[in-house]
Tab-separated table of C-alpha atoms and ligand atoms in Angstrom:
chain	number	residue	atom	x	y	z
A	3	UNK	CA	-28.559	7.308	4.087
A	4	UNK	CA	-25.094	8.741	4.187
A	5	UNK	CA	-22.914	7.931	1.274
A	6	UNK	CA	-20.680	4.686	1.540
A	7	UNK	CA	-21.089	4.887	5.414
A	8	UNK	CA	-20.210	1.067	5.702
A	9	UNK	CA	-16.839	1.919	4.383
A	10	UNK	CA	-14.257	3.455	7.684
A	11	UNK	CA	-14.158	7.165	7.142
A	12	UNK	CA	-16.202	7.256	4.293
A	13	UNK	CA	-19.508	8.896	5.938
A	14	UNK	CA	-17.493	11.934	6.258
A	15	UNK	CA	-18.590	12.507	2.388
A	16	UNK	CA	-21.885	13.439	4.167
A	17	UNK	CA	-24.133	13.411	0.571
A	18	UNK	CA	-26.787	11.172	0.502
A	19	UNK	CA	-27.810	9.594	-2.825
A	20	UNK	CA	-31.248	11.476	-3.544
A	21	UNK	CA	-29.086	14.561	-3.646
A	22	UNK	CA	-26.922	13.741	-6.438
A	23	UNK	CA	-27.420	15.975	-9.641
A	24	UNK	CA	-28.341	13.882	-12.506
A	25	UNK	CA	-26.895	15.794	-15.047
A	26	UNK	CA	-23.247	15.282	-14.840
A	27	UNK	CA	-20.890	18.434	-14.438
A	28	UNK	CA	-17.373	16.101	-15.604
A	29	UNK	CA	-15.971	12.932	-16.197
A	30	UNK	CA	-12.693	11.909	-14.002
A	31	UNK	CA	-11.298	8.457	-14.232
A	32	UNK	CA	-9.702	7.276	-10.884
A	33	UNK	CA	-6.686	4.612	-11.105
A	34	UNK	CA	-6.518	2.584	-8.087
A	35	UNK	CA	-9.668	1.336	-5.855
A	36	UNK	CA	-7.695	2.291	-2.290
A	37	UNK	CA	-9.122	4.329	0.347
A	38	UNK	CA	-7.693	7.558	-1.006
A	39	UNK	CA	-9.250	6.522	-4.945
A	40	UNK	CA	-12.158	5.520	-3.459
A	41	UNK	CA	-12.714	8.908	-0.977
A	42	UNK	CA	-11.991	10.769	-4.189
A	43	UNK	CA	-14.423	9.056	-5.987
A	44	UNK	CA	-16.996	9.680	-3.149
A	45	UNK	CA	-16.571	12.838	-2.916
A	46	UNK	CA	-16.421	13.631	-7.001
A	47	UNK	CA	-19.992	11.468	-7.221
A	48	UNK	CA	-21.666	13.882	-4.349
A	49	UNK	CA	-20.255	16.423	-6.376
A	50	UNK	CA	-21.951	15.523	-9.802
A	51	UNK	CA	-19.635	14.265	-11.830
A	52	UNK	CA	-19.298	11.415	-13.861
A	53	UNK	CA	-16.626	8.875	-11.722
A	54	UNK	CA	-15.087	5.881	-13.243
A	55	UNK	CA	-12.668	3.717	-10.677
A	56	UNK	CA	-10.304	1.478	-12.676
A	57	UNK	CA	-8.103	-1.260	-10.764
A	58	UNK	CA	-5.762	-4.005	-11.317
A	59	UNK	CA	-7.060	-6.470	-8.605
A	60	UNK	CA	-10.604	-8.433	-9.279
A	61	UNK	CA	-12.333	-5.987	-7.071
A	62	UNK	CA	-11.944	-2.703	-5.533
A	63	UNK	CA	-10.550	-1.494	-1.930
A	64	UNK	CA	-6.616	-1.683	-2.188
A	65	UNK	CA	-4.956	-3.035	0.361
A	66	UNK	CA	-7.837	-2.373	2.110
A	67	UNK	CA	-8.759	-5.812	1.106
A	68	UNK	CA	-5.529	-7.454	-0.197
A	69	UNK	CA	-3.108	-6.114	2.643
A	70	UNK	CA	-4.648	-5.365	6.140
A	71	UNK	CA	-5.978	-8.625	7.692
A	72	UNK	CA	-9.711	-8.890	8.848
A	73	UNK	CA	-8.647	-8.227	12.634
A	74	UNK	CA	-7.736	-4.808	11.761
A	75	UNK	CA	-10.036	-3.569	9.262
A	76	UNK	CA	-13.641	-5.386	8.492
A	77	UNK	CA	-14.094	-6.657	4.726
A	78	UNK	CA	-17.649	-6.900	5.069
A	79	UNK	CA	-17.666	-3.547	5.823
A	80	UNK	CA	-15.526	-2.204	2.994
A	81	UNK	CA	-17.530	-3.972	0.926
A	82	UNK	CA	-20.852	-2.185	2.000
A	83	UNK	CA	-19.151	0.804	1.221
A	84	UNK	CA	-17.941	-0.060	-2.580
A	85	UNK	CA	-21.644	-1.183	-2.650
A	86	UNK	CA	-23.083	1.672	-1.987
A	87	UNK	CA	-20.744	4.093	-4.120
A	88	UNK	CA	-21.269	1.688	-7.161
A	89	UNK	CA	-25.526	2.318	-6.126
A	90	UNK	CA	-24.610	6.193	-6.223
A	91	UNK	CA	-23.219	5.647	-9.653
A	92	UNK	CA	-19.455	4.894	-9.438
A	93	UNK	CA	-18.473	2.722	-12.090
A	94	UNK	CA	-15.737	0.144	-11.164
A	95	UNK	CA	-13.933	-1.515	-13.509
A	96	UNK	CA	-11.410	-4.368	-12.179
A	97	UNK	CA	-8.801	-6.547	-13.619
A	98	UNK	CA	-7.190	-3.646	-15.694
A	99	UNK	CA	-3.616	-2.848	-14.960
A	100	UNK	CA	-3.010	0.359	-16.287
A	101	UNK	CA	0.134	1.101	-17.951
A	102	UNK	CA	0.124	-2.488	-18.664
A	103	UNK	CA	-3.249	-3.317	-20.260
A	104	UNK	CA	-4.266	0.256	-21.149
A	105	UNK	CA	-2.064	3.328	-21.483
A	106	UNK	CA	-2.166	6.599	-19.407
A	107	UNK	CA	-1.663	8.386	-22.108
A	108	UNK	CA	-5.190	7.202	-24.303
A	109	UNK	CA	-6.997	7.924	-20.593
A	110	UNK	CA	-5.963	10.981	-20.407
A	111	UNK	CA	-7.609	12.407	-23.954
A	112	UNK	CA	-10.365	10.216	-22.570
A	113	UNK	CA	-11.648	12.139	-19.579
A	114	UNK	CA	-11.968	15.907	-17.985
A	115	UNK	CA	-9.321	14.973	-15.361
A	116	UNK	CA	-7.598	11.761	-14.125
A	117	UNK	CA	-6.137	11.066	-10.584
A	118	UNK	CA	-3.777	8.539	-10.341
A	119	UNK	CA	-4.050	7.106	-6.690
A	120	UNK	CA	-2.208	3.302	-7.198
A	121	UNK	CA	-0.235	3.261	-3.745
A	122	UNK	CA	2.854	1.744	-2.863
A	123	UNK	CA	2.901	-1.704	-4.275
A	124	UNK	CA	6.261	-3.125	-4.179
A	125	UNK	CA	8.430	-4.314	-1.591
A	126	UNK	CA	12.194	-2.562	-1.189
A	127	UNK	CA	14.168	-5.383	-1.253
A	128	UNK	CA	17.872	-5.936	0.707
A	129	UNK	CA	20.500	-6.651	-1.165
A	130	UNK	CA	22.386	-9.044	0.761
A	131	UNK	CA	24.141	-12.430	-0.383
A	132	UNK	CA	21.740	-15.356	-0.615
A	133	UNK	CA	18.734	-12.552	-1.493
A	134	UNK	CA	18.196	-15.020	-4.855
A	135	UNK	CA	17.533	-17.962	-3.498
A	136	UNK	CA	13.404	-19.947	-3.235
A	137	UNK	CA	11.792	-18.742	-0.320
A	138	UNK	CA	12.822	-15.468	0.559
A	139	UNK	CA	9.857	-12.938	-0.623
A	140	UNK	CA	8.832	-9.706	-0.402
A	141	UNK	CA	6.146	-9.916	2.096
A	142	UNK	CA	3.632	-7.315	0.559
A	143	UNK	CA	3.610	-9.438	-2.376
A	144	UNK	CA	3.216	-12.654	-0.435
A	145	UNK	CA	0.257	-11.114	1.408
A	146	UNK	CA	-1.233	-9.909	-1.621
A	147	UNK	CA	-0.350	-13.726	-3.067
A	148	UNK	CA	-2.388	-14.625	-0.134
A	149	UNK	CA	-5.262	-12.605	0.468
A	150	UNK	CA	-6.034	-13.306	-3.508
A	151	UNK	CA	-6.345	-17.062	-2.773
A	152	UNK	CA	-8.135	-16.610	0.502
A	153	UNK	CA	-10.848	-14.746	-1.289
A	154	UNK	CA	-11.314	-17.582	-3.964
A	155	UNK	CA	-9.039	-15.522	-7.131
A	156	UNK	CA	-6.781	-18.618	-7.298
A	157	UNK	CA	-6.084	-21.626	-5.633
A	158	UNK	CA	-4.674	-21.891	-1.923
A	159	UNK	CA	-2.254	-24.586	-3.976
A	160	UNK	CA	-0.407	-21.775	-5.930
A	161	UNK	CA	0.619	-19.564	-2.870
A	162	UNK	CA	4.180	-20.884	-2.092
A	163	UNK	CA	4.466	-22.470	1.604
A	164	UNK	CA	6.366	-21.089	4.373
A	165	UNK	CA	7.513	-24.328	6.166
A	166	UNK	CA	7.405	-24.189	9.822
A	167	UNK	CA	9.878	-21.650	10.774
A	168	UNK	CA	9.720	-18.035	9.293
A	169	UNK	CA	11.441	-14.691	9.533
A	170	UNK	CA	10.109	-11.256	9.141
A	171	UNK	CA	12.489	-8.503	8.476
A	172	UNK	CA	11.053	-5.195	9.438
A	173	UNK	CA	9.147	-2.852	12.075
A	174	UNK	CA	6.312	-1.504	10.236
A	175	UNK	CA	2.791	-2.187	9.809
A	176	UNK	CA	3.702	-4.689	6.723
A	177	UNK	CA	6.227	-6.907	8.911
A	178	UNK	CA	3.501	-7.236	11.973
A	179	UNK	CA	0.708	-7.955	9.454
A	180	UNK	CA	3.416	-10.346	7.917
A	181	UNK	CA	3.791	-12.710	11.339
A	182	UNK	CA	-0.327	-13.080	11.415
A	183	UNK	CA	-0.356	-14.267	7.858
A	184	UNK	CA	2.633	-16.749	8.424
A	185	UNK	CA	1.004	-17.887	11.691
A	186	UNK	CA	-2.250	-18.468	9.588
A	187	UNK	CA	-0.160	-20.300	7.189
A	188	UNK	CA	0.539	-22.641	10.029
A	189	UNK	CA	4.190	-21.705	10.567
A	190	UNK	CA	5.082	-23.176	14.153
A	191	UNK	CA	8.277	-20.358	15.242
A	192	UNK	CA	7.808	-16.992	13.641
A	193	UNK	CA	11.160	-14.464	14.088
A	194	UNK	CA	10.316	-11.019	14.009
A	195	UNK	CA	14.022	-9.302	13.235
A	196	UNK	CA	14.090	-5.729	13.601
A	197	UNK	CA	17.468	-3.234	13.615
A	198	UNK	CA	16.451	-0.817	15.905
A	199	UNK	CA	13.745	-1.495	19.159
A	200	UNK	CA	10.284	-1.344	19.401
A	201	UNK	CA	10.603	2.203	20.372
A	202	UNK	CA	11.636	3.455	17.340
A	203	UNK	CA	9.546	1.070	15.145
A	204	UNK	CA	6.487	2.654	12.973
A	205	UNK	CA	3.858	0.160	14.140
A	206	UNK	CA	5.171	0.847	17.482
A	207	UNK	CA	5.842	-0.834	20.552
A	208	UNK	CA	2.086	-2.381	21.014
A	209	UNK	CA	2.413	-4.244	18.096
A	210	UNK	CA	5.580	-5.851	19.188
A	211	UNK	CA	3.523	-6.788	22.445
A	212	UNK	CA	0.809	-8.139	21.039
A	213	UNK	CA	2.382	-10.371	18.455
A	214	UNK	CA	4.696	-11.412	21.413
A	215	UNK	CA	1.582	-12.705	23.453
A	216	UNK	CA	0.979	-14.326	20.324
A	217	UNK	CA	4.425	-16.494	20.117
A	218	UNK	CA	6.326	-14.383	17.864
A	219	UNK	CA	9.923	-14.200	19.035
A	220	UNK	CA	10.955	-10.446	18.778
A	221	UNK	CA	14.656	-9.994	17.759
A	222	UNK	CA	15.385	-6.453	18.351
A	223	UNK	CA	18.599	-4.728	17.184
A	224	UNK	CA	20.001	-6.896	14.682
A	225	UNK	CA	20.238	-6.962	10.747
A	226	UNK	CA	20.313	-9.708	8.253
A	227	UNK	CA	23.829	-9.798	6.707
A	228	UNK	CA	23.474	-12.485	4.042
A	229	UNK	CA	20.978	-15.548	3.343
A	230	UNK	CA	22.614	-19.149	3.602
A	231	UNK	CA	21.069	-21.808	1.539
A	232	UNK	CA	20.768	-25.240	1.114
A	233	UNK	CA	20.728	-26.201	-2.238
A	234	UNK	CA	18.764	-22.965	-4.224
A	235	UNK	CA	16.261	-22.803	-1.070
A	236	UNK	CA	16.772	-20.743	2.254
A	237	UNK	CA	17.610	-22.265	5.381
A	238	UNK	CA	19.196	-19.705	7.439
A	239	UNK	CA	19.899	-15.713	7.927
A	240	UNK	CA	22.789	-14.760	9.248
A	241	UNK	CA	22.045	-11.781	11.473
A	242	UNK	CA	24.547	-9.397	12.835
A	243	UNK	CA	24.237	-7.372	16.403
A	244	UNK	CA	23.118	-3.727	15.997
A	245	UNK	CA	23.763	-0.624	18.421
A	246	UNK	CA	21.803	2.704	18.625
A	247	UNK	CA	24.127	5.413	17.060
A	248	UNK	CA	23.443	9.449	16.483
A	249	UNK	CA	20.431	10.499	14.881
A	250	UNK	CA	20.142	9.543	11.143
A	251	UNK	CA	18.443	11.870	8.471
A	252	UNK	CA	14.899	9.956	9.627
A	253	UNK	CA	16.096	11.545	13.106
A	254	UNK	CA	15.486	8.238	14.681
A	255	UNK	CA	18.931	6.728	16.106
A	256	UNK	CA	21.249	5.241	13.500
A	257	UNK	CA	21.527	1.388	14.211
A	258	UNK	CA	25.295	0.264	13.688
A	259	UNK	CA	26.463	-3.018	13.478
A	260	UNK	CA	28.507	-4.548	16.444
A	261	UNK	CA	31.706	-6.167	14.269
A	262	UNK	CA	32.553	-9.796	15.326
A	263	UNK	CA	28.006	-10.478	16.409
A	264	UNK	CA	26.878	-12.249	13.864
A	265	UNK	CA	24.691	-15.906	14.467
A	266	UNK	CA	22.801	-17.864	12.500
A	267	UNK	CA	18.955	-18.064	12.549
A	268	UNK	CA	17.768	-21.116	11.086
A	269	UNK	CA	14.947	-20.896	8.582
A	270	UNK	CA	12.375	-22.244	6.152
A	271	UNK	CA	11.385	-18.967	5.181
A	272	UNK	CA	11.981	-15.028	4.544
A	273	UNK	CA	9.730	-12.352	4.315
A	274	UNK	CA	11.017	-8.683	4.000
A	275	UNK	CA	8.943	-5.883	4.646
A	276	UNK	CA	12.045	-2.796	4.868
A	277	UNK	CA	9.941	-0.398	2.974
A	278	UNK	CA	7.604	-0.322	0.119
A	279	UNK	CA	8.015	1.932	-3.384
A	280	UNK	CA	5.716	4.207	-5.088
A	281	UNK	CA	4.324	2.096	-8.060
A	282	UNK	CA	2.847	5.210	-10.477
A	283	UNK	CA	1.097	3.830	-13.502
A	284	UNK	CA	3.949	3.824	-15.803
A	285	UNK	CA	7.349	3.244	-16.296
A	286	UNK	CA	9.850	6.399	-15.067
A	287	UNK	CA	10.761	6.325	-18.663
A	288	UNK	CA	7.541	7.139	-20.171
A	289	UNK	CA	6.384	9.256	-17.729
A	290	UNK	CA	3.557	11.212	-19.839
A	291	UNK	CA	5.169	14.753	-18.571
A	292	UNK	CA	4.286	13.525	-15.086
A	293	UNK	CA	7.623	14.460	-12.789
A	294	UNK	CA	8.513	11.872	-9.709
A	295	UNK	CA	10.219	13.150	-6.813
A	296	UNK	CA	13.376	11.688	-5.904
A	297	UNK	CA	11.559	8.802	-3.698
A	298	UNK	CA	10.013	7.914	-6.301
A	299	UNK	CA	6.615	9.344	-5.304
A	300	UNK	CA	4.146	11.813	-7.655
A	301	UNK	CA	5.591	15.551	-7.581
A	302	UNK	CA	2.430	17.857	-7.164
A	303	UNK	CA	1.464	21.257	-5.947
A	304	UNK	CA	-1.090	21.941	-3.025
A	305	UNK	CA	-4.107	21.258	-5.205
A	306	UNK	CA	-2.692	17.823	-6.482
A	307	UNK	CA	-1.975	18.801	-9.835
A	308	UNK	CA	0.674	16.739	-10.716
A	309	UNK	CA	3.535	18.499	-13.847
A	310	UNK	CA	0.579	16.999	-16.630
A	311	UNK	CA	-2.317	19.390	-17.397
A	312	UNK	CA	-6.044	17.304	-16.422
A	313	UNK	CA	-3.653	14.607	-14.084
A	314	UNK	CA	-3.871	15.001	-10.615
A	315	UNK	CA	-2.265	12.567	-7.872
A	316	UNK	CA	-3.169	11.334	-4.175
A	317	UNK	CA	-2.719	8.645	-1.717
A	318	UNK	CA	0.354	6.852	-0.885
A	319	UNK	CA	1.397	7.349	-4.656
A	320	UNK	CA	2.108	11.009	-3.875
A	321	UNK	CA	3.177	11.176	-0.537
A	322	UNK	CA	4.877	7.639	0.235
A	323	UNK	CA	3.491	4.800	2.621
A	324	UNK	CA	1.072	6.271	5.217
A	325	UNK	CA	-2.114	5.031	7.010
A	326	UNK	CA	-5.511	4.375	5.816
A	327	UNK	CA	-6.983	7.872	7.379
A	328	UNK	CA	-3.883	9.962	5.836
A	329	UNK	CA	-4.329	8.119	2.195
A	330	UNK	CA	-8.406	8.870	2.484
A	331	UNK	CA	-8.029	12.628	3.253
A	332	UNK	CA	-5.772	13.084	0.655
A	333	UNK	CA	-8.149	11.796	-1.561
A	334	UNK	CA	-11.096	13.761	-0.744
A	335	UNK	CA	-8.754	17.274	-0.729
A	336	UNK	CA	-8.143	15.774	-4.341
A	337	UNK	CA	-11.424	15.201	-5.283
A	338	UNK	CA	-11.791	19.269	-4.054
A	339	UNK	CA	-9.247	20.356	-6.135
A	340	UNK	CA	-10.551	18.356	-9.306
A	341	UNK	CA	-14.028	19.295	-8.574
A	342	UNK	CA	-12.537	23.311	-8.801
A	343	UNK	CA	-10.798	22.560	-11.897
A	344	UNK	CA	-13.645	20.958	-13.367
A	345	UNK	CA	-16.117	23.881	-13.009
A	346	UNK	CA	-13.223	26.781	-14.186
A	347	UNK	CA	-12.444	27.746	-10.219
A	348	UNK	CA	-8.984	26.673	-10.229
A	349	UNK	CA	-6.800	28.614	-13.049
A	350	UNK	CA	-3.472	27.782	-14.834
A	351	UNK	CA	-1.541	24.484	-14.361
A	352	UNK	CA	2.179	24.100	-12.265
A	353	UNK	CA	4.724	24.555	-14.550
A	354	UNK	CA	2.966	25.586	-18.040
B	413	FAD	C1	0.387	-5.106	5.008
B	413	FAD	C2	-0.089	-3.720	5.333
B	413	FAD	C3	-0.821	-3.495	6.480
B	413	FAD	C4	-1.278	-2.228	6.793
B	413	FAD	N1	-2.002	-2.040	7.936
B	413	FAD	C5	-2.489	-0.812	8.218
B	413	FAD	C6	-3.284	-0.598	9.382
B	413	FAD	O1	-3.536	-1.519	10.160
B	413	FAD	N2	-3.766	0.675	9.599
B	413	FAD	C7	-3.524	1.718	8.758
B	413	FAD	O2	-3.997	2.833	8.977
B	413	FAD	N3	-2.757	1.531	7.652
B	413	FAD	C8	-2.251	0.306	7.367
B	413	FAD	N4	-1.495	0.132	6.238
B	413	FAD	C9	-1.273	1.285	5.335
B	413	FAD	C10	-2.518	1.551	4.440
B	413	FAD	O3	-3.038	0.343	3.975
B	413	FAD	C11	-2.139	2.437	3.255
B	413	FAD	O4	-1.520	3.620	3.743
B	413	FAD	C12	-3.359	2.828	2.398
B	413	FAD	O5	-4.061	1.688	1.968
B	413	FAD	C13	-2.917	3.635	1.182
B	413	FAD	O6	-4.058	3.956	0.428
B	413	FAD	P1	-3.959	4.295	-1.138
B	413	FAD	O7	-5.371	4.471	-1.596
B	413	FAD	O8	-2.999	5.394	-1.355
B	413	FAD	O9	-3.323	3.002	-1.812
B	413	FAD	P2	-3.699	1.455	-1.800
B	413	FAD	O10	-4.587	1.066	-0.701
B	413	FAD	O11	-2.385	0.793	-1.909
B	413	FAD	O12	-4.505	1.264	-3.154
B	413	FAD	C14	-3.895	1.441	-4.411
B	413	FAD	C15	-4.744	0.744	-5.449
B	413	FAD	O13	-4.185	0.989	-6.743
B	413	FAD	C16	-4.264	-0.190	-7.516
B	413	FAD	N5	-3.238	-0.112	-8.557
B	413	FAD	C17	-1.890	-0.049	-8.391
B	413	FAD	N6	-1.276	0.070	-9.592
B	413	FAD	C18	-2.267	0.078	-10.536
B	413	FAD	C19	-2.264	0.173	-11.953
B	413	FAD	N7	-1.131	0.315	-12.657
B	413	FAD	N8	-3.453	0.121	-12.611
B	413	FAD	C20	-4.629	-0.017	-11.916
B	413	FAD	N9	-4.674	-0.110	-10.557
B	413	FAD	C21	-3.513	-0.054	-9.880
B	413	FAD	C22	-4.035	-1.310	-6.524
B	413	FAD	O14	-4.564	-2.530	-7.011
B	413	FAD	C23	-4.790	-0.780	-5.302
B	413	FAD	O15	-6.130	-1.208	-5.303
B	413	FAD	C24	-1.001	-1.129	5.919
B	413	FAD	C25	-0.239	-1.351	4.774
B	413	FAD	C26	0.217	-2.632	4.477
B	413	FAD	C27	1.034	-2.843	3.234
């Protein structure tokens, strides 16, 4: 049976269990359970080497399981394929944060090579008046909130309620995903707010249709200028008018705000999803000789090698928020490139 071919794109390892060598070539530790850690690790296993996954979360698949909802992406079928990469000798080990519980540095003298694949787990955040106050949250941590209750990790009790009129803010993946969980959460007017139009948003313009069939009321071209609260809690967002201007550095058009627009949405809740950050396992501080590009994303060369000798970097980590089918490639290509340093093929390190 192909390797983890319950798990999306995974068949494409193409090894099948009865063909992997039983003496082990190398060990590699892999931070972060996501589709591009877990391709890696895959790929490293068919390979013959010794593959340890570690994760923060209780169990393994990324956002995978704690950010896409079931609609889009089957978590029975995930789970087959963690199943049958743990049966082909993958060792997981959940509930570690590293950086945190463990350091980088002590895994590093640990094993042959490390890749560091922890995503992009933090929500940008607008700095706008009002941006304090209860019930405005950064939706990927509200889904995660979410998803970790809905799977039995805590109680339902603990994730904070939306009240029965919510705003998104955003046009990606994270702020569409963001309406379906508020709608589960019983919420009976969801806003969708978005500065551009659907046109230029990066879940495009079918999203926007579906959710609309769905209820959702689409606000297109406007911005949130400040939060208005009642007592410390949200209860409105004051949005302002937007128009299409030239081309920004993105080379989508600039949205610029119409002086003299603004109106008042009235709320119970906020979730923004304008972007998420790179969240490497350390602080940018401490950076164990690993350099960060400006973005905040892992610097490395065409073989993943990141500026540390044995430490090698893939998935949204390195190249910023993508798609499950970009993050998984890169981690197979990584698990290549590991695999070449591992048996002496790939010579020298970037930088030393
Ligand atoms: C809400 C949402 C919906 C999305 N919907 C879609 C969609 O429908 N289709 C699509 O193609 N893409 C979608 N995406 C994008 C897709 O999920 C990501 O591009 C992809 O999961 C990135 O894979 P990754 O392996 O790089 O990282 P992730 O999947 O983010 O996995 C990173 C892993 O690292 C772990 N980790 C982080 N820090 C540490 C640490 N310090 N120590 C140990 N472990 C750590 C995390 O727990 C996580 O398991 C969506 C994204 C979001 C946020």
């Amino acid at each position: 049976m192909p390797l983890g071919s319950g798990l999306l794109g995974l068949r494409f390892l193409g090894c099948r269990t009865e063909d992997i060598p039983e003496a082990k070539r190398g060990s590699v530790l892999v931070i972060g359970a996501g589709p591009a850690g877990l391709g890696a690790a895959g790929r490293l296993v068919c390979m013959g080497h010794e593959v340890v996954v570690v994760d923060k979360m209780p169990e393994p698949g990324g956002l995978l399981i704690f950010g896409i909802p079931e609609f889009r992406v089957r978590k029975d079928r995930v789970r087959a394929g963690i199943r049958e990469l743990r049966e082909a000798g993958v060792e997981f080990r959940t509930g570690i944060e590293v950086g945190r519980d463990v350091s980088l540095e002590k895994l590093i003298h640990e094993f042959d090579a490390v890749l560091i694949a922890t995503g992009t787990w933090k929500t940008k955040r607008l700095r706008i008046p009002g941006a304090e106050l209860e019930g405005v949250y950064g939706a990927l941590e509200y889904i995660v909130e979410y998803f970790m209750a809905k799977y039995g990790y805590r109680p339902l009790s603990s994730v904070p309620a939306l009240g029965e009129r919510v705003a998104v803010i955003g046009g990606g993946f994270t702020a569409i995903d963001a309406c379906h969980i508020a709608m589960e959460r019983g919420a009976r007017e969801i806003h969708l707010v978005y500065r551009r139009t659907r046109r230029e948003a990066p879940a495009g313009p079918n999203e926007f249709e579906m959710l609309e069939k769905k209820g959702v009321n689409i606000h297109e071209l406007v911005s949130p200028k400040r939060y208005v609260g009642c007592d410390s809690r949200v209860c409105g967002v004051e949005l302002i008018r937007m128009r299409l201007g030239a081309p920004d550095e993105s080379g989508r058009p600039r949205p610029e705000p119409i002086p003299g627009s603004e109106f008042i949405l009235e709320v119970t809740a906020v979730l923004e999803a304008v972007g998420l950050r790179p969240t490497p396992p350390f602080d940018p501080e401490t950076n164990h000789g690993i350099r960060l590009n400006q973005d905040g994303t892992i610097w490395t060369d065409e073989f993943f090698r990141t500026t540390r000798r044995k430490v090698f970097a893939a998935g949204d980590v390195k190249h910023g928020p993508s798609k499950i089918g970009p993050a998984l490639k890169s981690g197979i290509d990584a698990a290549q490139a590991i695999h070449k340093f591992l048996v002496g093929e790939l010579k020298g390190w970037p930088g030393l």
